Amino acid sequence: YVGEKHDRYGDHLTQLEVIRNLHRLQPKLAIGMEMFQRRYQKALDQYIAGKTDTATFLKNSRYFITWRFNYHLYEDILDYARKHKIPVVALNQDHELVGKVADQGLDQLEPEEEKLIPKEMALDDEDYKKRLRAVFDMHQTELAGDKGPRDFEYFHQAQILWDETMAETIASFLKERPDYHLVVLAGNGHLAYGSGIPKRAYRRTAK
């Protein structure tokens, strides 16, 4: 797991250096990225395989709608993956679904939406919940108008949905390709203290 502050270019240079060095040691390496939603995995596969150009890839992955950070921050990493045919795994959940949970809670999901969420949703990490509470409170004071989350329990559920989805995707990849090593790139909040993604992936894989 290699964390980042999304708009800090130095973090992405570090991620690339880790990937390069691990790739020298482990030719069967893959990269899991929070920045892409699972439903757009095909767009990633086509780009890494050299079947589409960058503009087509960004359009098909809906990058500027679903992530929005400057693509040049991640460009070197994806170029390296494309050059060396390193699989890139889209880890993230549909942003509309996460947004609905943040606004209305898990209980308001429709049956078709429930099929998209992980079967395991552990909400009982109290230390993590306390840290999320601090983030929630910051949003209430620093974000103007209606931009901030309104209900902490829903905010908490949405964060867990993010984490569990990414952990589930990691576990699925490692199960399908047990001979591979996986480098996961995600925001610091999803990795700090192992609370977000790491222990949830470990719960599923013991890795």
CSV table of C-alpha atoms in Angstrom, one decimal, residues 39-40 43 46 52 55-63:
chain,number,residue,atom,x,y,z
A,39,ARG,CA,-17.3,-0.5,-13.9
A,40,TYR,CA,-14.6,1.0,-16.1
A,43,ALA,CA,-11.3,1.0,-20.4
A,46,GLN,CA,-7.8,-1.6,-23.4
A,52,THR,CA,-6.7,2.9,-27.2
A,55,ALA,CA,-7.9,10.7,-25.0
A,56,THR,CA,-10.1,7.7,-25.6
A,57,PHE,CA,-9.0,6.1,-22.4
A,58,LEU,CA,-9.9,9.2,-20.4
A,59,LYS,CA,-13.2,9.5,-22.1
A,60,ASN,CA,-14.1,5.8,-21.6
A,61,SER,CA,-13.1,5.7,-18.0
A,62,ARG,CA,-15.0,9.0,-17.4
A,63,TYR,CA,-11.9,10.1,-15.5
